[in-house]
């Protein structure tokens, strides 16, 4: 099987293509708003936190948001739900983000104040370290991706680039999200479910619809995201444990 994204990033850190960077460090990069990074790619991941922020910003229902802007996939390595921005297709076959807008001879992001984390962070990115003793993702490490666009005449401190205040909530979410993935891995193998021939497609669909609904839908946008996410995380583990027990009781092997 091909390597997962995490494995590819670790390889690139090893060979020096991607560099680790601390939040207090500076890096040089100037975006010239060419819009290239918002076209012809369909890998802008939307986390529950991204969707919460976008819904608040756009002031639309989550149903409308999901219908218009979201593509749903199942991770080929993890069996986890992967939501991405649904790109629009132009007549010439090229695709572009639904939030990309032309402005004079430049391109701007129509949701700049609430854009997804991967867009905020670029050219930075992040990873979590798993502590085997506490079984928690206790630390976040930042990386500087190779830059092949824009200019090199602006110096930025990483923490400012990451929008310091928003980043605190984002970091707390990211650690909890990774802990949740670990908790789920311990009770159930989602990847086996994805590949299983013993579970019907209707049952898989129901499972993933429930998964999606627990983790992403019906948040109260006036209340704390983190508190609601914690409740959702616990509910998801409960749902998946229940599903796993049901398969055991019915002697169904994945
Ligand atoms: S959300 Fe904004 S920055 Fe991100 S891909 Fe779309 S237009 Fe570009
Ligand atoms: S300069 Fe780079 S980051 Fe800025 S819009 Fe162009 S491709 Fe995207």
Tab-separated table of C-alpha atoms and ligand atoms in Angstrom:
chain	number	residue	atom	x	y	z
A	1	UNK	CA	0.000	0.000	0.000
A	2	UNK	CA	1.186	3.542	-0.718
A	3	UNK	CA	2.451	5.642	2.178
A	4	UNK	CA	0.065	7.705	4.298
A	5	UNK	CA	0.404	11.505	4.360
A	6	UNK	CA	1.999	11.354	7.819
A	7	UNK	CA	4.581	8.828	6.608
A	8	UNK	CA	5.366	11.023	3.597
A	9	UNK	CA	5.838	14.101	5.831
A	10	UNK	CA	8.138	12.152	8.170
A	11	UNK	CA	10.221	11.027	5.160
A	12	UNK	CA	10.503	14.630	3.987
A	13	UNK	CA	11.552	15.842	7.445
A	14	UNK	CA	14.203	13.101	7.436
A	15	UNK	CA	15.578	14.138	4.055
A	16	UNK	CA	15.373	17.875	4.930
A	17	UNK	CA	12.754	18.905	2.352
A	18	UNK	CA	10.407	19.863	5.190
A	19	UNK	CA	11.887	21.678	8.187
A	20	UNK	CA	10.657	21.793	11.763
A	21	UNK	CA	9.982	25.293	13.074
A	22	UNK	CA	9.160	26.633	16.534
A	23	UNK	CA	6.323	29.083	17.144
A	24	UNK	CA	8.789	31.800	18.184
A	25	UNK	CA	10.879	31.339	15.019
A	26	UNK	CA	10.737	33.598	11.980
A	27	UNK	CA	10.404	32.533	8.377
A	28	UNK	CA	10.367	34.488	5.124
A	29	UNK	CA	7.445	34.357	2.768
A	30	UNK	CA	5.191	36.832	0.989
A	31	UNK	CA	1.942	35.700	-0.641
A	32	UNK	CA	1.379	37.558	-3.934
A	33	UNK	CA	-2.279	36.453	-4.177
A	34	UNK	CA	-1.810	34.549	-7.425
A	35	UNK	CA	-4.486	32.065	-6.269
A	36	UNK	CA	-2.556	29.062	-7.582
A	37	UNK	CA	-2.828	27.156	-4.307
A	38	UNK	CA	-6.629	27.485	-4.408
A	39	UNK	CA	-6.982	25.886	-7.843
A	40	UNK	CA	-6.665	22.387	-9.257
A	41	UNK	CA	-6.452	20.589	-5.947
A	42	UNK	CA	-9.099	18.884	-3.903
A	43	UNK	CA	-7.270	18.211	-0.674
A	44	UNK	CA	-8.305	21.146	1.509
A	45	UNK	CA	-9.397	19.236	4.577
A	46	UNK	CA	-12.232	20.568	6.722
A	47	UNK	CA	-12.086	19.600	10.379
A	48	UNK	CA	-15.098	19.952	12.693
A	49	UNK	CA	-13.400	23.117	14.004
A	50	UNK	CA	-13.003	24.547	10.489
A	51	UNK	CA	-16.662	23.868	9.719
A	52	UNK	CA	-17.808	25.458	12.990
A	53	UNK	CA	-15.831	28.624	12.193
A	54	UNK	CA	-16.995	28.729	8.572
A	55	UNK	CA	-20.654	28.280	9.534
A	56	UNK	CA	-20.404	31.166	11.982
A	57	UNK	CA	-18.761	33.322	9.340
A	58	UNK	CA	-21.143	32.461	6.508
A	59	UNK	CA	-24.263	32.381	8.678
A	60	UNK	CA	-25.819	29.472	6.789
A	61	UNK	CA	-27.184	26.121	7.961
A	62	UNK	CA	-24.879	23.144	8.145
A	63	UNK	CA	-27.113	21.330	5.627
A	64	UNK	CA	-26.642	24.101	3.063
A	65	UNK	CA	-22.919	24.219	3.814
A	66	UNK	CA	-22.512	20.455	3.413
A	67	UNK	CA	-24.523	20.380	0.168
A	68	UNK	CA	-22.716	23.293	-1.421
A	69	UNK	CA	-19.165	23.110	-0.204
A	70	UNK	CA	-18.234	19.691	1.145
A	71	UNK	CA	-16.983	16.472	-0.441
A	72	UNK	CA	-17.084	13.387	1.756
A	73	UNK	CA	-14.496	10.611	1.590
A	74	UNK	CA	-13.226	7.755	3.697
A	75	UNK	CA	-9.491	7.807	4.413
A	76	UNK	CA	-7.692	5.075	2.428
A	77	UNK	CA	-5.342	4.345	5.344
A	78	UNK	CA	-7.436	5.153	8.397
A	79	UNK	CA	-11.039	4.405	7.410
A	80	UNK	CA	-11.766	7.766	9.106
A	81	UNK	CA	-14.171	10.337	7.637
A	82	UNK	CA	-12.368	12.927	5.523
A	83	UNK	CA	-14.275	16.069	4.585
A	84	UNK	CA	-12.757	18.400	1.998
A	85	UNK	CA	-13.804	21.566	0.212
A	86	UNK	CA	-15.800	20.658	-2.902
A	87	UNK	CA	-14.048	22.372	-5.789
A	88	UNK	CA	-15.963	23.806	-8.726
A	89	UNK	CA	-15.141	22.735	-12.248
A	90	UNK	CA	-14.572	25.179	-15.095
A	91	UNK	CA	-15.372	24.396	-18.738
A	92	UNK	CA	-11.659	23.816	-19.444
A	93	UNK	CA	-11.495	21.049	-16.828
A	94	UNK	CA	-9.614	23.074	-14.212
A	95	UNK	CA	-11.066	23.284	-10.718
A	96	UNK	CA	-11.097	26.038	-8.124
A	97	UNK	CA	-12.146	26.558	-4.541
A	98	UNK	CA	-15.724	27.840	-4.208
A	99	UNK	CA	-14.404	30.657	-1.992
A	100	UNK	CA	-11.805	31.925	-4.454
A	101	UNK	CA	-12.698	35.309	-5.935
A	102	UNK	CA	-10.952	37.324	-8.640
A	103	UNK	CA	-10.153	40.855	-7.543
A	104	UNK	CA	-8.519	43.175	-10.119
A	105	UNK	CA	-5.478	41.216	-11.288
A	106	UNK	CA	-5.261	39.171	-8.054
A	107	UNK	CA	-7.257	36.476	-6.305
A	108	UNK	CA	-8.678	36.765	-2.829
A	109	UNK	CA	-10.201	34.333	-0.364
A	110	UNK	CA	-13.824	35.180	0.277
A	111	UNK	CA	-13.708	33.592	3.735
A	112	UNK	CA	-10.279	34.881	4.728
A	113	UNK	CA	-11.242	35.530	8.375
A	114	UNK	CA	-12.554	31.969	8.784
A	115	UNK	CA	-10.621	29.994	6.196
A	116	UNK	CA	-9.707	26.382	6.996
A	117	UNK	CA	-6.641	25.751	9.116
A	118	UNK	CA	-4.547	24.368	6.249
A	119	UNK	CA	-5.120	27.621	4.356
A	120	UNK	CA	-4.328	29.782	7.391
A	121	UNK	CA	-1.154	27.894	8.153
A	122	UNK	CA	0.409	27.528	4.680
A	123	UNK	CA	3.420	27.382	4.261
A	124	UNK	CA	3.425	26.113	7.847
A	125	UNK	CA	1.843	22.869	8.935
A	126	UNK	CA	1.588	20.888	12.165
A	127	UNK	CA	1.912	17.415	13.633
A	128	UNK	CA	1.284	15.963	17.091
A	129	UNK	CA	3.609	13.852	19.182
A	130	UNK	CA	2.038	10.813	20.806
A	131	UNK	CA	3.172	10.158	24.367
A	132	UNK	CA	3.084	6.374	24.868
A	133	UNK	CA	2.948	6.676	28.656
A	134	UNK	CA	-0.002	9.062	28.943
A	135	UNK	CA	-1.471	7.812	25.649
A	136	UNK	CA	-2.153	11.437	24.727
A	137	UNK	CA	-1.095	13.727	21.924
A	138	UNK	CA	0.433	16.183	24.325
A	139	UNK	CA	2.662	18.273	22.089
A	140	UNK	CA	2.321	19.971	18.726
A	141	UNK	CA	5.241	20.444	16.392
A	142	UNK	CA	5.207	22.899	13.503
A	143	UNK	CA	6.792	22.403	10.122
A	144	UNK	CA	7.787	24.709	7.297
A	145	UNK	CA	6.868	23.253	3.937
A	146	UNK	CA	8.973	23.820	0.820
A	147	UNK	CA	7.924	27.176	-0.696
A	148	UNK	CA	7.729	27.470	-4.458
A	149	UNK	CA	5.447	30.484	-4.792
A	150	UNK	CA	5.163	34.106	-3.705
A	151	UNK	CA	8.124	36.192	-2.613
A	152	UNK	CA	10.827	35.871	-0.014
A	153	UNK	CA	10.848	39.513	1.066
A	154	UNK	CA	8.564	39.385	4.123
A	155	UNK	CA	9.619	38.087	7.497
A	156	UNK	CA	6.993	36.589	9.793
A	157	UNK	CA	7.013	35.106	13.258
A	158	UNK	CA	5.334	31.699	13.076
A	159	UNK	CA	2.978	32.370	15.993
A	160	UNK	CA	1.723	35.613	14.414
A	161	UNK	CA	1.207	33.886	11.081
A	162	UNK	CA	-0.889	31.241	12.828
A	163	UNK	CA	-3.166	33.948	14.296
A	164	UNK	CA	-2.057	33.486	17.881
A	165	UNK	CA	-5.410	33.774	19.670
A	166	UNK	CA	-7.342	31.525	17.317
A	167	UNK	CA	-4.437	29.123	17.342
A	168	UNK	CA	-4.875	28.306	21.040
A	169	UNK	CA	-8.361	26.907	20.436
A	170	UNK	CA	-7.151	25.268	17.255
A	171	UNK	CA	-4.256	23.558	19.064
A	172	UNK	CA	-6.542	22.294	21.840
A	173	UNK	CA	-8.906	20.927	19.198
A	174	UNK	CA	-6.084	19.306	17.213
A	175	UNK	CA	-4.694	17.466	20.243
A	176	UNK	CA	-8.150	16.265	21.303
A	177	UNK	CA	-8.964	15.229	17.734
A	178	UNK	CA	-5.805	13.128	17.524
A	179	UNK	CA	-6.528	11.620	20.950
A	180	UNK	CA	-10.002	10.748	19.702
A	181	UNK	CA	-8.578	8.974	16.661
A	182	UNK	CA	-6.336	6.990	18.999
A	183	UNK	CA	-9.258	6.097	21.303
A	184	UNK	CA	-11.269	4.888	18.319
A	185	UNK	CA	-8.303	2.846	17.016
A	186	UNK	CA	-8.183	1.097	20.391
A	187	UNK	CA	-11.803	-0.039	20.252
A	188	UNK	CA	-12.348	-0.636	16.540
A	189	UNK	CA	-10.502	-0.989	13.242
A	190	UNK	CA	-12.224	1.470	10.908
A	191	UNK	CA	-9.980	0.505	8.050
A	192	UNK	CA	-11.124	-3.099	8.270
A	193	UNK	CA	-14.739	-1.912	8.258
A	194	UNK	CA	-14.054	0.082	5.102
A	195	UNK	CA	-12.651	-3.007	3.352
A	196	UNK	CA	-14.986	-5.599	4.883
A	197	UNK	CA	-17.058	-7.779	2.570
A	198	UNK	CA	-19.060	-9.118	5.533
A	199	UNK	CA	-20.745	-5.803	6.244
A	200	UNK	CA	-23.318	-4.619	3.704
A	201	UNK	CA	-22.968	-1.253	1.977
A	202	UNK	CA	-26.215	-0.024	3.602
A	203	UNK	CA	-24.859	-0.770	7.080
A	204	UNK	CA	-21.585	0.983	6.246
A	205	UNK	CA	-23.499	3.985	4.947
A	206	UNK	CA	-25.596	4.148	8.128
A	207	UNK	CA	-22.449	3.839	10.246
A	208	UNK	CA	-20.686	6.687	8.443
A	209	UNK	CA	-23.792	8.886	8.352
A	210	UNK	CA	-24.040	8.561	12.132
A	211	UNK	CA	-20.285	9.176	12.454
A	212	UNK	CA	-20.564	12.309	10.355
A	213	UNK	CA	-23.568	13.595	12.212
A	214	UNK	CA	-22.010	13.133	15.663
A	215	UNK	CA	-18.706	14.743	14.790
A	216	UNK	CA	-19.664	17.531	12.384
A	217	UNK	CA	-23.339	18.508	12.499
A	218	UNK	CA	-25.759	20.474	14.666
A	219	UNK	CA	-23.321	22.411	16.834
A	220	UNK	CA	-24.726	25.388	18.685
A	221	UNK	CA	-22.693	28.202	17.156
A	222	UNK	CA	-23.294	30.433	20.182
A	223	UNK	CA	-21.702	27.978	22.596
A	224	UNK	CA	-18.119	26.897	23.192
A	225	UNK	CA	-16.814	24.748	20.359
A	226	UNK	CA	-14.352	22.830	22.532
A	227	UNK	CA	-16.938	21.827	25.134
A	228	UNK	CA	-19.311	20.601	22.435
A	229	UNK	CA	-16.503	18.771	20.650
A	230	UNK	CA	-15.591	16.966	23.880
A	231	UNK	CA	-19.195	15.757	24.203
A	232	UNK	CA	-19.194	14.660	20.545
A	233	UNK	CA	-15.883	12.825	20.984
A	234	UNK	CA	-17.248	10.816	23.889
A	235	UNK	CA	-20.477	10.095	22.005
A	236	UNK	CA	-18.552	8.880	18.980
A	237	UNK	CA	-16.421	6.449	21.001
A	238	UNK	CA	-19.620	5.162	22.643
A	239	UNK	CA	-21.339	4.695	19.279
A	240	UNK	CA	-18.356	2.871	17.776
A	241	UNK	CA	-17.878	0.659	20.854
A	242	UNK	CA	-21.583	-0.239	20.673
A	243	UNK	CA	-21.282	-1.101	16.981
A	244	UNK	CA	-18.226	-3.253	17.695
A	245	UNK	CA	-20.058	-5.094	20.525
A	246	UNK	CA	-23.025	-5.691	18.246
A	247	UNK	CA	-20.787	-7.320	15.635
A	248	UNK	CA	-19.236	-9.524	18.342
A	249	UNK	CA	-22.659	-10.521	19.706
A	250	UNK	CA	-23.839	-11.419	16.233
A	251	UNK	CA	-20.550	-13.239	15.514
A	252	UNK	CA	-19.857	-11.052	12.488
A	253	UNK	CA	-16.176	-10.751	11.649
A	254	UNK	CA	-14.906	-7.755	9.765
B	1	LIG	S1	-10.663	28.675	1.534
B	1	LIG	FE1	-9.702	30.491	0.717
B	1	LIG	S2	-7.488	30.163	0.960
B	1	LIG	FE2	-8.505	28.182	1.200
B	1	LIG	S3	-8.463	27.223	-0.853
B	1	LIG	FE3	-10.395	28.360	-0.667
B	1	LIG	S4	-10.020	30.392	-1.504
B	1	LIG	FE4	-8.045	29.425	-1.097
B	2	LIG	S1	1.655	33.088	-3.583
B	2	LIG	FE1	1.498	30.962	-2.921
B	2	LIG	S2	0.190	31.063	-1.106
B	2	LIG	FE2	-0.087	33.006	-2.188
B	2	LIG	S3	-1.872	32.654	-3.516
B	2	LIG	FE3	-0.037	32.200	-4.754
B	2	LIG	S4	0.246	29.964	-4.530
B	2	LIG	FE4	-1.134	30.641	-2.879
